[in-house]
mmCIF file of C-alpha atoms in Angstrom:
data_model
loop_
_atom_site.group_PDB
_atom_site.id
_atom_site.type_symbol
_atom_site.label_atom_id
_atom_site.label_comp_id
_atom_site.label_asym_id
_atom_site.label_seq_id
_atom_site.Cartn_x
_atom_site.Cartn_y
_atom_site.Cartn_z
ATOM 1 C CA ASP A 956 -18.992 3.037 -23.067
ATOM 2 C CA ALA A 957 -17.085 5.645 -21.147
ATOM 3 C CA GLY A 958 -16.919 4.939 -17.419
ATOM 4 C CA ILE A 959 -18.144 1.350 -17.490
ATOM 5 C CA THR A 960 -16.266 -1.742 -18.624
ATOM 6 C CA GLN A 961 -17.418 -5.335 -18.835
ATOM 7 C CA SER A 962 -15.106 -8.316 -18.999
ATOM 8 C CA PRO A 963 -14.760 -10.634 -20.722
ATOM 9 C CA ARG A 964 -16.494 -9.511 -23.921
ATOM 10 C CA HIS A 965 -16.974 -13.064 -25.110
ATOM 11 C CA LYS A 966 -16.809 -16.381 -23.304
ATOM 12 C CA VAL A 967 -17.545 -19.985 -24.154
ATOM 13 C CA THR A 968 -17.855 -22.340 -21.227
ATOM 14 C CA GLU A 969 -18.988 -25.872 -20.547
ATOM 15 C CA THR A 970 -22.165 -26.887 -18.786
ATOM 16 C CA GLY A 971 -21.663 -27.236 -15.047
ATOM 17 C CA THR A 972 -18.676 -24.932 -14.738
ATOM 18 C CA PRO A 973 -18.739 -21.733 -12.664
ATOM 19 C CA VAL A 974 -18.426 -18.450 -14.528
ATOM 20 C CA THR A 975 -17.833 -14.933 -13.232
ATOM 21 C CA LEU A 976 -18.508 -11.795 -15.238
ATOM 22 C CA ARG A 977 -17.078 -8.489 -14.126
ATOM 23 C CA CYS A 978 -18.437 -4.970 -14.342
ATOM 24 C CA HIS A 979 -16.111 -2.098 -13.503
ATOM 25 C CA GLN A 980 -17.098 1.579 -13.308
ATOM 26 C CA THR A 981 -15.087 4.740 -12.868
ATOM 27 C CA GLU A 982 -18.094 7.035 -12.296
ATOM 28 C CA ASN A 983 -18.505 6.350 -8.560
ATOM 29 C CA HIS A 984 -22.219 5.694 -9.129
ATOM 30 C CA ARG A 985 -24.100 4.083 -6.294
ATOM 31 C CA TYR A 986 -26.425 1.909 -8.356
ATOM 32 C CA MET A 987 -25.345 -1.046 -10.471
ATOM 33 C CA TYR A 988 -27.417 -3.633 -12.320
ATOM 34 C CA TRP A 989 -27.020 -6.878 -14.227
ATOM 35 C CA TYR A 990 -29.417 -7.636 -17.102
ATOM 36 C CA ARG A 991 -29.580 -10.407 -19.619
ATOM 37 C CA GLN A 992 -30.818 -9.887 -23.165
ATOM 38 C CA ASP A 993 -32.477 -12.662 -25.110
ATOM 39 C CA PRO A 994 -34.476 -12.593 -28.366
ATOM 40 C CA GLY A 995 -38.155 -12.203 -27.643
ATOM 41 C CA HIS A 996 -37.560 -11.296 -24.008
ATOM 42 C CA GLY A 997 -35.836 -7.950 -24.172
ATOM 43 C CA LEU A 998 -33.797 -6.956 -21.139
ATOM 44 C CA ARG A 999 -34.501 -8.760 -17.891
ATOM 45 C CA LEU A 1000 -33.046 -7.795 -14.527
ATOM 46 C CA ILE A 1001 -30.949 -10.447 -12.802
ATOM 47 C CA HIS A 1002 -29.569 -8.663 -9.723
ATOM 48 C CA TYR A 1003 -28.919 -5.123 -8.667
ATOM 49 C CA SER A 1004 -26.947 -3.215 -6.056
ATOM 50 C CA TYR A 1005 -27.657 -0.017 -4.185
ATOM 51 C CA GLY A 1006 -24.214 0.164 -2.621
ATOM 52 C CA VAL A 1007 -21.274 -1.827 -1.320
ATOM 53 C CA LYS A 1008 -22.475 -5.167 0.023
ATOM 54 C CA ASP A 1009 -26.067 -4.088 -0.636
ATOM 55 C CA THR A 1010 -27.594 -6.280 -3.326
ATOM 56 C CA ASP A 1011 -31.000 -7.657 -4.207
ATOM 57 C CA LYS A 1012 -32.641 -10.056 -6.643
ATOM 58 C CA GLY A 1013 -34.293 -9.157 -9.902
ATOM 59 C CA GLU A 1014 -36.890 -11.069 -11.891
ATOM 60 C CA VAL A 1015 -34.575 -13.809 -13.235
ATOM 61 C CA SER A 1016 -32.106 -14.373 -10.388
ATOM 62 C CA ASP A 1017 -32.237 -18.183 -10.139
ATOM 63 C CA GLY A 1018 -28.810 -19.692 -10.852
ATOM 64 C CA TYR A 1019 -27.000 -16.373 -10.407
ATOM 65 C CA SER A 1020 -25.274 -14.661 -7.521
ATOM 66 C CA VAL A 1021 -23.587 -11.276 -7.232
ATOM 67 C CA SER A 1022 -21.069 -9.516 -5.074
ATOM 68 C CA ARG A 1023 -20.063 -5.913 -4.611
ATOM 69 C CA SER A 1024 -17.147 -5.428 -2.253
ATOM 70 C CA LYS A 1025 -16.096 -2.092 -3.781
ATOM 71 C CA THR A 1026 -18.120 0.743 -5.269
ATOM 72 C CA GLU A 1027 -16.482 0.285 -8.652
ATOM 73 C CA ASP A 1028 -16.903 -3.474 -9.119
ATOM 74 C CA PHE A 1029 -20.038 -5.607 -9.467
ATOM 75 C CA LEU A 1030 -19.489 -9.303 -10.129
ATOM 76 C CA LEU A 1031 -22.040 -11.720 -11.554
ATOM 77 C CA THR A 1032 -21.440 -15.431 -10.934
ATOM 78 C CA LEU A 1033 -23.128 -18.367 -12.567
ATOM 79 C CA GLU A 1034 -22.599 -21.060 -9.969
ATOM 80 C CA SER A 1035 -23.018 -23.957 -12.405
ATOM 81 C CA ALA A 1036 -23.599 -22.786 -15.959
ATOM 82 C CA THR A 1037 -26.479 -24.266 -17.962
ATOM 83 C CA SER A 1038 -27.375 -23.925 -21.634
ATOM 84 C CA SER A 1039 -30.370 -21.746 -20.680
ATOM 85 C CA GLN A 1040 -27.888 -19.151 -19.424
ATOM 86 C CA THR A 1041 -26.467 -18.648 -22.905
ATOM 87 C CA SER A 1042 -27.198 -14.981 -23.404
ATOM 88 C CA VAL A 1043 -25.801 -11.489 -23.711
ATOM 89 C CA TYR A 1044 -25.224 -9.960 -20.293
ATOM 90 C CA PHE A 1045 -25.265 -6.223 -19.730
ATOM 91 C CA CYS A 1046 -24.150 -4.279 -16.735
ATOM 92 C CA ALA A 1047 -25.602 -0.827 -16.100
ATOM 93 C CA ILE A 1048 -24.846 1.991 -13.702
ATOM 94 C CA SER A 1049 -26.992 4.898 -12.683
ATOM 95 C CA ALA A 1050 -26.882 8.087 -10.715
ATOM 96 C CA ARG A 1051 -29.912 10.024 -9.592
ATOM 97 C CA LEU A 1052 -31.789 11.786 -12.409
ATOM 98 C CA TYR A 1053 -29.572 10.542 -15.237
ATOM 99 C CA GLY A 1054 -30.950 7.124 -16.052
ATOM 100 C CA TYR A 1055 -28.798 4.142 -16.897
ATOM 101 C CA THR A 1056 -25.473 3.865 -18.674
ATOM 102 C CA PHE A 1057 -24.915 0.391 -20.076
ATOM 103 C CA GLY A 1058 -21.686 -1.444 -20.723
ATOM 104 C CA SER A 1059 -20.917 -3.051 -24.065
ATOM 105 C CA GLY A 1060 -22.059 -6.483 -22.927
ATOM 106 C CA THR A 1061 -20.628 -9.969 -22.484
ATOM 107 C CA ARG A 1062 -21.701 -12.664 -24.911
ATOM 108 C CA LEU A 1063 -21.747 -15.942 -22.993
ATOM 109 C CA THR A 1064 -22.181 -19.310 -24.669
ATOM 110 C CA VAL A 1065 -22.673 -22.422 -22.553
ATOM 111 C CA VAL A 1066 -21.990 -25.643 -24.469
ATOM 112 C CA GLN B 1244 -47.182 -10.378 -16.073
ATOM 113 C CA GLN B 1245 -45.453 -8.080 -18.496
ATOM 114 C CA GLN B 1246 -45.561 -4.605 -17.022
ATOM 115 C CA VAL B 1247 -44.333 -2.752 -20.090
ATOM 116 C CA LYS B 1248 -45.561 -3.743 -23.548
ATOM 117 C CA GLN B 1249 -44.215 -2.418 -26.826
ATOM 118 C CA SER B 1250 -45.821 -2.386 -30.234
ATOM 119 C CA PRO B 1251 -45.302 -3.095 -33.036
ATOM 120 C CA GLN B 1252 -42.714 -5.888 -32.802
ATOM 121 C CA SER B 1253 -40.869 -4.614 -35.847
ATOM 122 C CA LEU B 1254 -41.128 -1.594 -38.092
ATOM 123 C CA ILE B 1255 -39.945 -0.722 -41.571
ATOM 124 C CA VAL B 1256 -40.021 2.915 -42.628
ATOM 125 C CA GLN B 1257 -38.834 4.750 -45.711
ATOM 126 C CA LYS B 1258 -36.140 7.392 -45.381
ATOM 127 C CA GLY B 1259 -37.708 10.722 -44.501
ATOM 128 C CA GLY B 1260 -40.805 9.132 -42.993
ATOM 129 C CA ILE B 1261 -42.082 9.163 -39.424
ATOM 130 C CA SER B 1262 -41.390 6.180 -37.174
ATOM 131 C CA ILE B 1263 -43.832 5.646 -34.328
ATOM 132 C CA ILE B 1264 -43.268 3.133 -31.540
ATOM 133 C CA ASN B 1265 -45.808 2.645 -28.806
ATOM 134 C CA CYS B 1266 -45.510 1.502 -25.235
ATOM 135 C CA ALA B 1267 -48.184 0.631 -22.661
ATOM 136 C CA TYR B 1268 -47.611 0.137 -18.962
ATOM 137 C CA GLU B 1269 -49.523 -1.407 -16.091
ATOM 138 C CA ASN B 1270 -48.089 0.022 -12.898
ATOM 139 C CA THR B 1271 -49.571 3.430 -12.086
ATOM 140 C CA ALA B 1272 -46.689 4.051 -9.672
ATOM 141 C CA PHE B 1273 -44.265 4.404 -12.593
ATOM 142 C CA ASP B 1274 -43.072 7.986 -12.853
ATOM 143 C CA TYR B 1275 -40.079 7.857 -15.170
ATOM 144 C CA PHE B 1276 -40.293 6.710 -18.787
ATOM 145 C CA PRO B 1277 -37.110 6.494 -20.884
ATOM 146 C CA TRP B 1278 -36.474 5.207 -24.369
ATOM 147 C CA TYR B 1279 -33.230 3.417 -25.179
ATOM 148 C CA GLN B 1280 -31.606 2.862 -28.562
ATOM 149 C CA GLN B 1281 -29.364 -0.124 -29.231
ATOM 150 C CA PHE B 1282 -27.133 -0.768 -32.233
ATOM 151 C CA PRO B 1283 -25.856 -4.293 -33.008
ATOM 152 C CA GLY B 1284 -23.002 -5.324 -30.734
ATOM 153 C CA LYS B 1285 -23.501 -2.357 -28.420
ATOM 154 C CA GLY B 1286 -25.223 -1.730 -25.145
ATOM 155 C CA PRO B 1287 -28.480 0.234 -25.055
ATOM 156 C CA ALA B 1288 -28.046 4.000 -24.816
ATOM 157 C CA LEU B 1289 -30.483 6.494 -23.327
ATOM 158 C CA LEU B 1290 -32.245 8.391 -26.110
ATOM 159 C CA ILE B 1291 -34.888 10.491 -24.406
ATOM 160 C CA ALA B 1292 -36.975 10.317 -21.241
ATOM 161 C CA ILE B 1293 -40.122 11.869 -19.836
ATOM 162 C CA ARG B 1294 -41.894 12.265 -16.527
ATOM 163 C CA PRO B 1295 -45.708 12.203 -16.255
ATOM 164 C CA ASP B 1296 -46.028 15.886 -15.383
ATOM 165 C CA VAL B 1297 -45.619 16.760 -19.077
ATOM 166 C CA SER B 1298 -47.452 15.379 -22.104
ATOM 167 C CA GLU B 1299 -44.676 15.781 -24.643
ATOM 168 C CA LYS B 1300 -40.922 16.176 -24.801
ATOM 169 C CA LYS B 1301 -38.900 16.872 -27.911
ATOM 170 C CA GLU B 1302 -35.180 16.521 -28.526
ATOM 171 C CA GLY B 1303 -34.172 17.119 -32.113
ATOM 172 C CA ARG B 1304 -35.967 14.616 -34.336
ATOM 173 C CA PHE B 1305 -37.117 12.536 -31.359
ATOM 174 C CA THR B 1306 -40.346 13.204 -29.459
ATOM 175 C CA ILE B 1307 -42.003 11.362 -26.588
ATOM 176 C CA SER B 1308 -45.774 11.719 -26.279
ATOM 177 C CA PHE B 1309 -47.261 10.713 -22.931
ATOM 178 C CA ASN B 1310 -50.902 9.865 -22.133
ATOM 179 C CA LYS B 1311 -51.270 9.286 -18.420
ATOM 180 C CA SER B 1312 -54.964 8.354 -18.480
ATOM 181 C CA ALA B 1313 -54.382 5.697 -21.132
ATOM 182 C CA LYS B 1314 -51.130 4.556 -19.483
ATOM 183 C CA GLN B 1315 -49.338 4.841 -22.793
ATOM 184 C CA PHE B 1316 -46.349 6.661 -24.199
ATOM 185 C CA SER B 1317 -44.847 6.691 -27.638
ATOM 186 C CA LEU B 1318 -41.650 7.586 -29.450
ATOM 187 C CA HIS B 1319 -41.852 9.538 -32.696
ATOM 188 C CA ILE B 1320 -38.830 9.793 -34.960
ATOM 189 C CA MET B 1321 -39.272 12.513 -37.532
ATOM 190 C CA ASP B 1322 -37.433 12.493 -40.871
ATOM 191 C CA SER B 1323 -36.234 8.931 -40.205
ATOM 192 C CA GLN B 1324 -32.754 8.130 -41.495
ATOM 193 C CA PRO B 1325 -30.998 4.820 -42.239
ATOM 194 C CA GLY B 1326 -28.723 5.586 -39.284
ATOM 195 C CA ASP B 1327 -31.790 5.342 -37.032
ATOM 196 C CA SER B 1328 -32.029 1.631 -37.837
ATOM 197 C CA ALA B 1329 -31.644 -0.009 -34.431
ATOM 198 C CA THR B 1330 -33.533 -1.744 -31.639
ATOM 199 C CA TYR B 1331 -35.616 0.541 -29.446
ATOM 200 C CA PHE B 1332 -36.645 -0.243 -25.896
ATOM 201 C CA CYS B 1333 -39.159 1.586 -23.790
ATOM 202 C CA ALA B 1334 -38.829 1.306 -20.040
ATOM 203 C CA ALA B 1335 -40.390 2.537 -16.826
ATOM 204 C CA SER B 1336 -39.470 2.900 -13.192
ATOM 205 C CA THR B 1337 -40.638 4.544 -10.022
ATOM 206 C CA GLY B 1338 -37.744 6.976 -10.066
ATOM 207 C CA ALA B 1339 -34.703 7.890 -12.092
ATOM 208 C CA ASN B 1340 -32.458 5.844 -9.848
ATOM 209 C CA SER B 1341 -34.728 2.850 -9.380
ATOM 210 C CA LYS B 1342 -34.560 -0.341 -11.337
ATOM 211 C CA LEU B 1343 -36.006 -0.093 -14.814
ATOM 212 C CA THR B 1344 -38.544 -2.496 -16.275
ATOM 213 C CA PHE B 1345 -38.004 -2.815 -20.017
ATOM 214 C CA GLY B 1346 -40.262 -3.684 -22.890
ATOM 215 C CA LYS B 1347 -39.184 -6.459 -25.238
ATOM 216 C CA GLY B 1348 -37.810 -4.059 -27.807
ATOM 217 C CA ILE B 1349 -38.647 -3.407 -31.424
ATOM 218 C CA THR B 1350 -36.385 -3.454 -34.442
ATOM 219 C CA LEU B 1351 -36.639 -0.409 -36.663
ATOM 220 C CA SER B 1352 -35.346 -0.565 -40.230
ATOM 221 C CA VAL B 1353 -35.206 2.641 -42.235
ATOM 222 C CA ARG B 1354 -34.967 1.944 -45.967
ATOM 223 C CA PRO B 1355 -32.878 4.311 -48.117
#
């Protein structure tokens, strides 16, 4: 989607290894979010950010950490990947009154 | 506790028919209700949204109906087309720039 890029698009990793997913935006939006999408669960919020170095936990934050050192970048880290973290991860950005714009997602497989 | 519940879980409609997806919410503080559409391999995209000061909003073939007293809102797709086949999510938040709570999504299939 225009203005928001997720990398990598696909990743296979081994259990116990750290993994970092990147979300990059060119819209200068203040708000950024990480969701995971799983069958039967829809979209669940992992972490979100209201500005540089201003982050907070969502409903499924255990096992994940985030960092936002610049407005344009929001990083999601799995400290020690587990099979339960196999999922599709979406980053979203928002500006007041316009709702969310989602990235194209990262498909992560933990083996 | 699931704050936003969608029904049905899946829906099959014939081309030209009306698709209706329902959503119920718990939190009376919610004041922004969007619907998102997602095609396979893509991120969800904002389709249409409503605030509780109006009971209905229409954009082309898509209409949101809102019932504040029942804490329900629904998406109607008129003249459904095969290209409408996708996953639809309802969501709610306490403001357009606050974190959204999503329903589990429903898969719509429009048969030719």
